[in-house]
PDB file of C-alpha atoms in Angstrom:
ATOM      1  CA  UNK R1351      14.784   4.814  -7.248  1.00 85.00           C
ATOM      2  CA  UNK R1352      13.443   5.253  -3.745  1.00 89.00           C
ATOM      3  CA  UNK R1353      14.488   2.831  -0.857  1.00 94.00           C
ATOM      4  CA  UNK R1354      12.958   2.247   2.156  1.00 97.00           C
ATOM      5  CA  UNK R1355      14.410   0.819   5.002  1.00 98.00           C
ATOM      6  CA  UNK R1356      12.208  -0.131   8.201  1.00 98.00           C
ATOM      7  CA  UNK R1357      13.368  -1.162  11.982  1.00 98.00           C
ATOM      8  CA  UNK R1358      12.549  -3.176  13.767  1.00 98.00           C
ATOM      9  CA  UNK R1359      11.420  -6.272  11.607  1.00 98.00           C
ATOM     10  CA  UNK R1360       9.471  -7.620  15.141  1.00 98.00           C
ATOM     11  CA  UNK R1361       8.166  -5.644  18.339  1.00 98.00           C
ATOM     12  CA  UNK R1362       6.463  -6.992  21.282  1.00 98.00           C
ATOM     13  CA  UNK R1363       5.746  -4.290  24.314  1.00 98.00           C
ATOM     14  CA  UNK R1364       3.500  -4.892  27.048  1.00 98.00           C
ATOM     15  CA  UNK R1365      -0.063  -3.404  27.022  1.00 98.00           C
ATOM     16  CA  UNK R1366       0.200   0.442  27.849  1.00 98.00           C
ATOM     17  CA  UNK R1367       3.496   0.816  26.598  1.00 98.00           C
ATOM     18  CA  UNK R1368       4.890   2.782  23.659  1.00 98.00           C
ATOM     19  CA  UNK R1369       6.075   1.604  20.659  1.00 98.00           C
ATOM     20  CA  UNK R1370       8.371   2.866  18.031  1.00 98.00           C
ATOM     21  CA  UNK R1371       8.672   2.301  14.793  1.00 98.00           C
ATOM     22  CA  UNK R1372      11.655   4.114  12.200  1.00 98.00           C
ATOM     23  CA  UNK R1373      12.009   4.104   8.927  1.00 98.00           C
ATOM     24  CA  UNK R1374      14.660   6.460   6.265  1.00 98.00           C
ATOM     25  CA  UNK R1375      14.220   6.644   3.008  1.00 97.00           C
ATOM     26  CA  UNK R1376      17.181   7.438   0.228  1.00 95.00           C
ATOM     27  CA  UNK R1377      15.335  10.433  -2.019  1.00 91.00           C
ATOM     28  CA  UNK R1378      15.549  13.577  -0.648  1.00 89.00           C
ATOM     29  CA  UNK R1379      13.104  14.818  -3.395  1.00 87.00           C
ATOM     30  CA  UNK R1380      10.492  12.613  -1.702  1.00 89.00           C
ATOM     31  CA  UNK R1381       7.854  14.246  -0.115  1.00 88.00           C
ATOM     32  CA  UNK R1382       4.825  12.192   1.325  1.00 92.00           C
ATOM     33  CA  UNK R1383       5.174   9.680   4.199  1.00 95.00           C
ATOM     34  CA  UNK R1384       2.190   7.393   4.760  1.00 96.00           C
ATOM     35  CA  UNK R1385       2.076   4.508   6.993  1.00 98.00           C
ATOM     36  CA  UNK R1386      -0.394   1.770   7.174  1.00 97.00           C
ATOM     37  CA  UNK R1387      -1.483  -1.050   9.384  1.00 97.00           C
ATOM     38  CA  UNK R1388      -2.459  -4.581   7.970  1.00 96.00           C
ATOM     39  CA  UNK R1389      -4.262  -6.899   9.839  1.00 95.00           C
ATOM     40  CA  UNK R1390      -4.464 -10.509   8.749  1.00 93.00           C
ATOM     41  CA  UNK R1391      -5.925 -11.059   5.889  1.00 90.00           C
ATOM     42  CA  UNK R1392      -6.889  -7.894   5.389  1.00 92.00           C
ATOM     43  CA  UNK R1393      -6.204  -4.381   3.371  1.00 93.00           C
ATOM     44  CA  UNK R1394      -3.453  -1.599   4.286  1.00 94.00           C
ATOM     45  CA  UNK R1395      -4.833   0.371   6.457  1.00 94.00           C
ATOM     46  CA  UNK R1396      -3.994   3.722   6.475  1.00 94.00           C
ATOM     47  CA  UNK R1397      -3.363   5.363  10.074  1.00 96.00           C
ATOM     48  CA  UNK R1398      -0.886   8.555   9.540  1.00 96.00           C
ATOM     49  CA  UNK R1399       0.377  10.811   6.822  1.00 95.00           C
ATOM     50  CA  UNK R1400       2.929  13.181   7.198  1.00 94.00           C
ATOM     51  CA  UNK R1401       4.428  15.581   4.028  1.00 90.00           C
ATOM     52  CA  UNK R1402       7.274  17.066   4.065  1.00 85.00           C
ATOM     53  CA  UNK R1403       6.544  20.445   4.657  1.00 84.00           C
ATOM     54  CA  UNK R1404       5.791  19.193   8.612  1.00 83.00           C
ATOM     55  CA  UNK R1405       7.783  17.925  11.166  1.00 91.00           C
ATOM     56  CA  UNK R1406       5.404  16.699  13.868  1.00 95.00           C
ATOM     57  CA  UNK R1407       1.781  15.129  13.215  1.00 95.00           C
ATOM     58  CA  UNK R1408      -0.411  13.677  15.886  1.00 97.00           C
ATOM     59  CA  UNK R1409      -3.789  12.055  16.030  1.00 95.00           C
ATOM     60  CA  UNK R1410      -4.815  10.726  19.308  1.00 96.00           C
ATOM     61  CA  UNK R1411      -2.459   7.906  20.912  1.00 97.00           C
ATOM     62  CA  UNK R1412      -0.614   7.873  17.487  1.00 98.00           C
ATOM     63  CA  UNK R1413       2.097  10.583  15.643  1.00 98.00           C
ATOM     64  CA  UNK R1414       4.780  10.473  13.013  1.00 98.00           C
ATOM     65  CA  UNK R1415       7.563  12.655  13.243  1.00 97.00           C
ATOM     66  CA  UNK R1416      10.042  13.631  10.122  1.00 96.00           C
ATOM     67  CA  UNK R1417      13.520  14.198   9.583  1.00 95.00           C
ATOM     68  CA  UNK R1418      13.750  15.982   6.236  1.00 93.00           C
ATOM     69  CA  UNK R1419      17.456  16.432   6.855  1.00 93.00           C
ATOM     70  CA  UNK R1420      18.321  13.072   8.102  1.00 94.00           C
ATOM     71  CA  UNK R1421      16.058  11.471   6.032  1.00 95.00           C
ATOM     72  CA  UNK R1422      13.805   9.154   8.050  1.00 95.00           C
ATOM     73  CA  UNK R1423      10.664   9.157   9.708  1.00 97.00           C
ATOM     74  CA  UNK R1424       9.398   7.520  12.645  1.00 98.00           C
ATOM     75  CA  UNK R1425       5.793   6.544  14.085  1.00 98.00           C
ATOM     76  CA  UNK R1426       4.798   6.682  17.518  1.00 98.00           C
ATOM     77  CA  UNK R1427       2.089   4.613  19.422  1.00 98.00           C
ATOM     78  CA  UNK R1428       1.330   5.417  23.314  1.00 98.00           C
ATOM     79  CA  UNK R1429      -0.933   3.675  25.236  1.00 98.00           C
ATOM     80  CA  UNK R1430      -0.670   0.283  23.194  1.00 98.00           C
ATOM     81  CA  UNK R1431      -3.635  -1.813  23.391  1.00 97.00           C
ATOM     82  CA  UNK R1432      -3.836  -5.672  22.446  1.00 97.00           C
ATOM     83  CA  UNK R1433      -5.792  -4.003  19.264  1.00 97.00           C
ATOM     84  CA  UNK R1434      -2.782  -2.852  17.969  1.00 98.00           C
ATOM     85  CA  UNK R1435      -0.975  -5.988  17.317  1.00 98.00           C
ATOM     86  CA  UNK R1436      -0.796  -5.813  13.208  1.00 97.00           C
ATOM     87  CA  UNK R1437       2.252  -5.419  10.844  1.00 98.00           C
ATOM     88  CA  UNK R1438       2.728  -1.466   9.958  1.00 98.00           C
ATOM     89  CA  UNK R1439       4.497  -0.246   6.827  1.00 98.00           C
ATOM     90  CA  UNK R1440       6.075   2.557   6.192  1.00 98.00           C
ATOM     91  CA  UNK R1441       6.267   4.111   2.793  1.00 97.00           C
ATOM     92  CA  UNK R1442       7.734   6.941   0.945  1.00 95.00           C
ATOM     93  CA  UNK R1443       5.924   8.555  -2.413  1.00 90.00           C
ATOM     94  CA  UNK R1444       8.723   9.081  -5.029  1.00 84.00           C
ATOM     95  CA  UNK R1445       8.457  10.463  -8.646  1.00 77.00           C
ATOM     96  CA  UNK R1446       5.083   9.477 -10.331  1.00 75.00           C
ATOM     97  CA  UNK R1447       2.798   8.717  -7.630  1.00 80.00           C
ATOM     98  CA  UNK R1448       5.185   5.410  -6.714  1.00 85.00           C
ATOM     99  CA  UNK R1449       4.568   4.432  -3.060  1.00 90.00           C
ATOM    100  CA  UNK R1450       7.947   2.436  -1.777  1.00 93.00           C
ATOM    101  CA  UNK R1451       6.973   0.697   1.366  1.00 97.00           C
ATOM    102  CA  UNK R1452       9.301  -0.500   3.714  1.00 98.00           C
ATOM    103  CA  UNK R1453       9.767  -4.459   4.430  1.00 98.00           C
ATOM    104  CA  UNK R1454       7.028  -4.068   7.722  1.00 98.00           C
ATOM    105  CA  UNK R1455       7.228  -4.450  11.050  1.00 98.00           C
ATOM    106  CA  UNK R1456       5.298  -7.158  13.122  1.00 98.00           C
ATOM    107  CA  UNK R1457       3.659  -5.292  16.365  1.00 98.00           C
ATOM    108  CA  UNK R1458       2.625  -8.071  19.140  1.00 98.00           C
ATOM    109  CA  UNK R1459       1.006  -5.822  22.468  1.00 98.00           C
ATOM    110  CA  UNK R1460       0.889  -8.206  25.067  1.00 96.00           C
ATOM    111  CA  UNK R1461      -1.831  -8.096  27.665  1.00 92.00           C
TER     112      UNK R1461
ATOM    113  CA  UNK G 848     -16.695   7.995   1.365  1.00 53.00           C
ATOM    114  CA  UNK G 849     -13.020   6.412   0.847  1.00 63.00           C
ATOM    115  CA  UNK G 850     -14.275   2.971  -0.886  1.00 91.00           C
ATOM    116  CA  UNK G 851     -12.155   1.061  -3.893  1.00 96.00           C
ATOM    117  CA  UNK G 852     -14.061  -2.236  -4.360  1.00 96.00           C
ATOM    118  CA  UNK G 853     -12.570  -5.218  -5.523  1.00 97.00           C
ATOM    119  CA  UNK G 854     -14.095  -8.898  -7.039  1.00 97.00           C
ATOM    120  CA  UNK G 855     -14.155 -11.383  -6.688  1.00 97.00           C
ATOM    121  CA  UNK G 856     -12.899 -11.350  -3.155  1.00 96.00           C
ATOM    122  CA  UNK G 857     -10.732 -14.723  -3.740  1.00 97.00           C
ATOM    123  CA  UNK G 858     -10.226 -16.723  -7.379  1.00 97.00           C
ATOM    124  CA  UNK G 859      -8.808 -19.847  -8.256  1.00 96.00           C
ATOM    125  CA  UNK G 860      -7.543 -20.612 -11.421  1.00 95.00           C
ATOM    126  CA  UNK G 861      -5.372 -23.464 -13.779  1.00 93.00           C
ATOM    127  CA  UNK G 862      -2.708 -21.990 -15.181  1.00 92.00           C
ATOM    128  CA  UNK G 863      -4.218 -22.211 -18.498  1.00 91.00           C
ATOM    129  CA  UNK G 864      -7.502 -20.258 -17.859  1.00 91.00           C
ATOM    130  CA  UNK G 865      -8.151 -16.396 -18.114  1.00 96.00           C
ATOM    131  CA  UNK G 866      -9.983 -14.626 -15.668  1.00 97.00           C
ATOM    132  CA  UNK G 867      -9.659 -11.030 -14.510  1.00 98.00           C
ATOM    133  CA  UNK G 868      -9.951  -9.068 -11.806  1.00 98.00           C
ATOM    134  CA  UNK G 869     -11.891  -5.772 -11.629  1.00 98.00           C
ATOM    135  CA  UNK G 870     -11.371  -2.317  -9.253  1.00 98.00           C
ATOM    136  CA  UNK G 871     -14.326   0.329  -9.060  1.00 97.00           C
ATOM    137  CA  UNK G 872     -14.076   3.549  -7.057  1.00 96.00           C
ATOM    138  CA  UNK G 873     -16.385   6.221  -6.950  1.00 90.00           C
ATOM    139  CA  UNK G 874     -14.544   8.986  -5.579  1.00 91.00           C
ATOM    140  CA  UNK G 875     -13.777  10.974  -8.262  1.00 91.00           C
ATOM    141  CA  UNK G 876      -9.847   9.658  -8.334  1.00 92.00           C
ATOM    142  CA  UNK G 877      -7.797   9.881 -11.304  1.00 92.00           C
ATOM    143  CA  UNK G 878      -4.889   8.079 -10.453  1.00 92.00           C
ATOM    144  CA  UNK G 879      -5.655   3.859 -10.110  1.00 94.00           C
ATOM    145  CA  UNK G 880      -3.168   1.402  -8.895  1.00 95.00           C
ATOM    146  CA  UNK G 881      -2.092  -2.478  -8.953  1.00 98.00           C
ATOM    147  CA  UNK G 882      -0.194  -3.822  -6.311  1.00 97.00           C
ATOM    148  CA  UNK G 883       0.610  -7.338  -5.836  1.00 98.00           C
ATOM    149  CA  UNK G 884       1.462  -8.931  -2.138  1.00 97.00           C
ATOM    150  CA  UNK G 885       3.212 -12.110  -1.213  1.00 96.00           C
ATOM    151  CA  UNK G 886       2.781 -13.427   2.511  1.00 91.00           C
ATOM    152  CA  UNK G 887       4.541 -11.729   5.130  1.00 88.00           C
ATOM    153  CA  UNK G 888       6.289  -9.104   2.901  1.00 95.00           C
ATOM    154  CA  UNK G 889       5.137  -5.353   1.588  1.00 96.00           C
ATOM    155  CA  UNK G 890       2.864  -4.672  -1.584  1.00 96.00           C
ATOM    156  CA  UNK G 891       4.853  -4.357  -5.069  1.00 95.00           C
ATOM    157  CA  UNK G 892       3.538  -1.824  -7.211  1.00 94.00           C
ATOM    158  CA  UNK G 893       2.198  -3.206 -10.293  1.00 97.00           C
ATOM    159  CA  UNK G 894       0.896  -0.629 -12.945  1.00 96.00           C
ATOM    160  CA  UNK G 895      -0.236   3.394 -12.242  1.00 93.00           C
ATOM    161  CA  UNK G 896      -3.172   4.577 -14.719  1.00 94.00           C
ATOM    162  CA  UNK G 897      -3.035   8.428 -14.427  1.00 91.00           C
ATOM    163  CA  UNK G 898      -5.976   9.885 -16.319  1.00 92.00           C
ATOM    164  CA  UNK G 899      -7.210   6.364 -17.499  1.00 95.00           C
ATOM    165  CA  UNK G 900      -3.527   6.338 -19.481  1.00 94.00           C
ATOM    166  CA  UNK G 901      -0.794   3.537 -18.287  1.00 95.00           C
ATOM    167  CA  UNK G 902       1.553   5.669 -16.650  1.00 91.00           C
ATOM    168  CA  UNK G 903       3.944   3.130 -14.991  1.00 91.00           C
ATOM    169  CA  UNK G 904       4.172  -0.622 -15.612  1.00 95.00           C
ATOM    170  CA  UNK G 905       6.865  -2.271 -13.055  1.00 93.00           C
ATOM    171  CA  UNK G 906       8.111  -4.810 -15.729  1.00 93.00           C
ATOM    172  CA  UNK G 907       5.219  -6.703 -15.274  1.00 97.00           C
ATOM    173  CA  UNK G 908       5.354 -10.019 -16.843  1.00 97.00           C
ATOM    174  CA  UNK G 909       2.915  -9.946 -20.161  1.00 96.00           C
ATOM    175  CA  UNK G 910       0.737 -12.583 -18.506  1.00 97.00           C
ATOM    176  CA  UNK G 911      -0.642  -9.695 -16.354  1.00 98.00           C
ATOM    177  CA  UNK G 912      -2.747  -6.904 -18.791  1.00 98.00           C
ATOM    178  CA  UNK G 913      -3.811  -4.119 -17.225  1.00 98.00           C
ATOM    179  CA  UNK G 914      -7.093  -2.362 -18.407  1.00 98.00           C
ATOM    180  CA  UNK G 915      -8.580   1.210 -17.637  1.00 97.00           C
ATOM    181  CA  UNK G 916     -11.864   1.346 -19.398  1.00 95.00           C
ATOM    182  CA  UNK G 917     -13.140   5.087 -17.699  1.00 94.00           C
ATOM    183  CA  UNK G 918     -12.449   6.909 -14.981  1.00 91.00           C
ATOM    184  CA  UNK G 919     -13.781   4.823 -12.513  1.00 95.00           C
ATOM    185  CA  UNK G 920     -12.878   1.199 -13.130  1.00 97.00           C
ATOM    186  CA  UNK G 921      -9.429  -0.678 -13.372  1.00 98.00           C
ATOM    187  CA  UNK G 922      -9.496  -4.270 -14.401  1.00 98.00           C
ATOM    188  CA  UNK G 923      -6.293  -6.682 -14.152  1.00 98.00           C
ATOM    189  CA  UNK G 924      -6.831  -9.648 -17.182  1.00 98.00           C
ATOM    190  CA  UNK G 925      -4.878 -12.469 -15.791  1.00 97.00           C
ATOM    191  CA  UNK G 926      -3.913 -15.264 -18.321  1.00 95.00           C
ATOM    192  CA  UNK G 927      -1.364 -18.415 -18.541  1.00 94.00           C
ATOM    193  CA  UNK G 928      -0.389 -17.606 -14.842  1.00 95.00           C
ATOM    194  CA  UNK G 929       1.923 -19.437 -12.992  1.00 96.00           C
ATOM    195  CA  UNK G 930       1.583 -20.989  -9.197  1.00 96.00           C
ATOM    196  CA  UNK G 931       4.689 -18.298  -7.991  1.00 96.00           C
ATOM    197  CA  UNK G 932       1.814 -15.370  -9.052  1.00 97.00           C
ATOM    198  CA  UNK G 933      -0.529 -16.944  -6.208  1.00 97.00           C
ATOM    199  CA  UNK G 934      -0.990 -13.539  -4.307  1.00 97.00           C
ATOM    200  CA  UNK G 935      -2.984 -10.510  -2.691  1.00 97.00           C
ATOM    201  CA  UNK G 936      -3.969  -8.454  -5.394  1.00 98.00           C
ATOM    202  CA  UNK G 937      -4.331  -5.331  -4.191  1.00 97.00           C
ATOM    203  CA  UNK G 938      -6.108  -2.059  -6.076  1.00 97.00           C
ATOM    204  CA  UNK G 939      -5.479   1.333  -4.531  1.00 95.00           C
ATOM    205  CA  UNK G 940      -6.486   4.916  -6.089  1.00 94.00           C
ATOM    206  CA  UNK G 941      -5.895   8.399  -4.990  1.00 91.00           C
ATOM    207  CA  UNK G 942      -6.792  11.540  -5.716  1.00 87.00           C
ATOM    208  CA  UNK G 943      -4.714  13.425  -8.549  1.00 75.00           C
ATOM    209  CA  UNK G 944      -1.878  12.306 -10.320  1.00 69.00           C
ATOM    210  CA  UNK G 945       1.380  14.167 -10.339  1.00 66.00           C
ATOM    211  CA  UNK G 946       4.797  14.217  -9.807  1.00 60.00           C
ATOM    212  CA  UNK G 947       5.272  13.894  -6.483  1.00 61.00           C
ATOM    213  CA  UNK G 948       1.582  14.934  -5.963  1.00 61.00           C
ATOM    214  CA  UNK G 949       1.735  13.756  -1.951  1.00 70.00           C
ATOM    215  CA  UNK G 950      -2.154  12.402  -2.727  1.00 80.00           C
ATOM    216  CA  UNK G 951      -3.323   9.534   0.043  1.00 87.00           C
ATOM    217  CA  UNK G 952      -3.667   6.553  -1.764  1.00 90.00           C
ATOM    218  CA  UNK G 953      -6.762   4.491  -0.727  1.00 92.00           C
ATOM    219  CA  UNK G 954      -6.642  -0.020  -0.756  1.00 94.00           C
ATOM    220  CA  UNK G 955      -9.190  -1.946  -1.787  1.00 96.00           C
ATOM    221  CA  UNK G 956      -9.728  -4.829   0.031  1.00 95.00           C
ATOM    222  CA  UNK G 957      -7.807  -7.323  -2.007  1.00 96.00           C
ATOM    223  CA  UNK G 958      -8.310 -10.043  -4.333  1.00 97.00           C
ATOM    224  CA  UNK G 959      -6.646 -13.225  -3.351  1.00 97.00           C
ATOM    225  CA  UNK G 960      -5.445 -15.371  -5.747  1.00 97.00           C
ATOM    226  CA  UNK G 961      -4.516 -19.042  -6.149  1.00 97.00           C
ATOM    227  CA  UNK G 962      -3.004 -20.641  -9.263  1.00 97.00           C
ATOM    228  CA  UNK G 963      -3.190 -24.276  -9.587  1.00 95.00           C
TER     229      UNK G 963
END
């Protein structure tokens, strides 16, 4: 089955900063890359999709690029504001609608 | 609208009681999910329903029954639990089912529950 791997486990960046976030996934046959945000207490967010048919996807201060060949994906945040501070997961659909998330990574935007 | 409601919104039970928890969307989704999340780590899929039919079961302990009475509504009948299934339990849905349909796949807001 699919595995996810996601790095790093813990970020901290100062207000205004970027933050990156990578994940790679093992099969190639999967094709839809979602990641979410989860605030305490609270549901999965979703913030970014990307399928596999695209390389580059963008929406505002945030974008996901994808590595079909290489097999990972990464998610980009500019301009990080103390809002921002959440865990995000990464995930890859695999065969039958499965979403594999990866084990999260703990944002902290410092002001 | 992109809304999967969940009750109750927490739950206690004694691990001999039966309660269960129910999942309603109204977005016209045929594919319904259970995921189940533990504290600091990423949700664990449960069961898929595609077309109201149990698609995928995870090797879900029996003590967890899944239920898809229509299109619409997923419930999760919980019974003889133990205090290790104290969790988020999370119900998700997305458009079509398929393959590797590539469908967003929409969270309800969670049912947390304690076993005592």
């Amino acid at each position: 089955g699919e595995n996810v791997e996601q790095h790093p486990s813990t970020l901290s960046v100062q207000e205004g900063d970027s933050a990156v976030i990578k994940c790679t996934y093992s099969d190639s046959a999967s094709n839809y890359f979602p990641w979410y945000k989860q605030e305490l207490g609270k549901r999965p967010q979703l913030i970014i999709d990307i399928r596999s048919n695209v390389g580059e996807k963008k929406d505002q201060r945030i974008a996901v690029t994808l590595n079909k060949t290489a097999k990972h994906f990464s998610l980009h945040i500019t301009e990080t504001q103390p809002e921002d501070s959440a865990v995000y997961f990464c995930a890859a659909m695999e065969y039958g609608n499965k979403l594999v998330f990866g084990a999260g990574t703990i944002l902290r935007v410092k002001s | 609208d992109t809304e999967v409601t969940q009750t109750p919104k927490h739950l206690v039970m004694g691990m001999t009681n039966k309660k269960s928890l129910k999942c309603e969307q109204h977005m016209g989704h045929r594919a319904m999910y259970w995921y189940k999340q533990k504290a600091k780590k990423p949700p664990e899929l449960m069961f898929v329903y595609s077309y109201e039919k149990l698609s995928i079961n995870e090797s879900v302990p029996s003590r967890f029954s899944p239920e898809c009475p229509n299109s619409s509504l997923l419930n999760l009948h919980l019974h003889a639990l133990q205090p290790e299934d104290s969790a988020l339990y999370l119900c998700a849905s997305s458009r079509v089912p398929g393959l590797y349909s590539g469908n967003t796949i929409y969270f309800g807001e969670g049912s947390w529950l304690t076993v005592v």
